[in-house]
Amino acid sequence: MTVRFEFHAARQTDTKATVVVQESLIGLDVWPDVPMISKFEEDLTAIDRLILEAAIALDPVHAADIEEITGIPAEAVDGIISRLGSLGLLQTDGYGAVATDYAQPALDQAAAVRLRQTQVTLLYLADTDEIVALSPNAGRRAPRLHNAKSAGFVDVPRGTGLTSQHILIAERIARQAIRGLPKDIVSPVATETLIADVCKQFRCSGYVRVSADGTSRAYLKIEIGPSKRLTLQIPFANQLASRWEDLAQQADSAADAWGPAVATRTGGRWRYELGQEAAASAAADRIRLGHPGGLLIHGERDVVYVDVEFVPGDEHASRIFALQHAVAEVSARSVANIDSGQLAAITAASTERYGLPPDGLTVADVRSALWTGQHYQHVYALRRKEDFPGE
């Protein structure tokens, strides 16, 4: 994997994010309101079970028989028999009601299985060839993705013959490979909808959170106009999260170009321990060594962000850190108020901060670094009393 690193100032990010995505190209397609068949169970009442038992035993059963046993009017019994017929448990004709093959299983479970048509919005992730079922709320917003400007196209990976949308969905349901799909969904309704050979790619930004059970959820923003963005939540985005996490892990070598450095990771933050050569190179690249920073890692399709910090690895590196810290402290002060006494105090504080011996950093060192850093007004302010003692 070819990557490029950019160190920046630290950014404010979601505190619970495991991966922060600065930019990502993702192949997405929304399949709204896909017709599905769901299976659910309807509990049988005591009178339902009595009628079914009678139908099995008497073959057929009549409303008058049940009225004689229970005292329930025959008209009411006819209504119950009709309902049991709609559940596929009884068949009626002019001679009474007979039990179907489904009657005994329903009696054993005290419930009748029914099928009905419903709709589910699915999200197809072309990069990982995944299908994810969206919640009703997310499903209502997701079709707005079709109004977003695409950033390109990606080929759709499909098996031979999987050209119809419902065939692909049925195959994934059989493998239990559609994450988030309600458990009562048993099959798609056959339609003429075909899967395109290519899928639009969208430019996204956002972050990933991981739930207690290890499931990754991506929170993405996608531009759909000059000032409008679509917020899209992708549940079960484990493969996408893994792709971004692999890129974030490349931060391990981000400081190698400077020289000897040791990188360690704690949570979402990377810590770089820099030797003298690495610290000098980083300072020359205008890296603020003593301050929290950020790192952008550019991959082929993604850019991720991680928090970083730098610490010195030896005394020589500590001197570079201390010098940079002192220069930053001086340059942050008002030119009108800075004087040699403050310079000495800042130099001593920076020396102590990085554990240097008392003579490890001098006022002359800081003055010289101010010249090199082109902080000319501060240099002049510090020299003013020496050059113009009568003022």
PDB file of C-alpha atoms in Angstrom, residues 264-271 307 309:
ATOM      1  CA  THR A 264       3.582   3.496  19.861  1.00  0.00           C
ATOM      2  CA  ARG A 265      -0.182   3.658  19.902  1.00  0.00           C
ATOM      3  CA  THR A 266      -2.500   4.161  22.855  1.00  0.00           C
ATOM      4  CA  GLY A 267      -6.159   4.154  21.893  1.00  0.00           C
ATOM      5  CA  GLY A 268      -6.538   6.477  18.918  1.00  0.00           C
ATOM      6  CA  ARG A 269      -3.371   8.515  19.640  1.00  0.00           C
ATOM      7  CA  TRP A 270       0.099   7.839  18.255  1.00  0.00           C
ATOM      8  CA  ARG A 271       3.207   8.767  20.241  1.00  0.00           C
ATOM      9  CA  ASP A 307      -4.004  12.353  16.891  1.00  0.00           C
ATOM     10  CA  GLU A 309       2.238  13.655  20.103  1.00  0.00           C
TER      11      GLU A 309
END
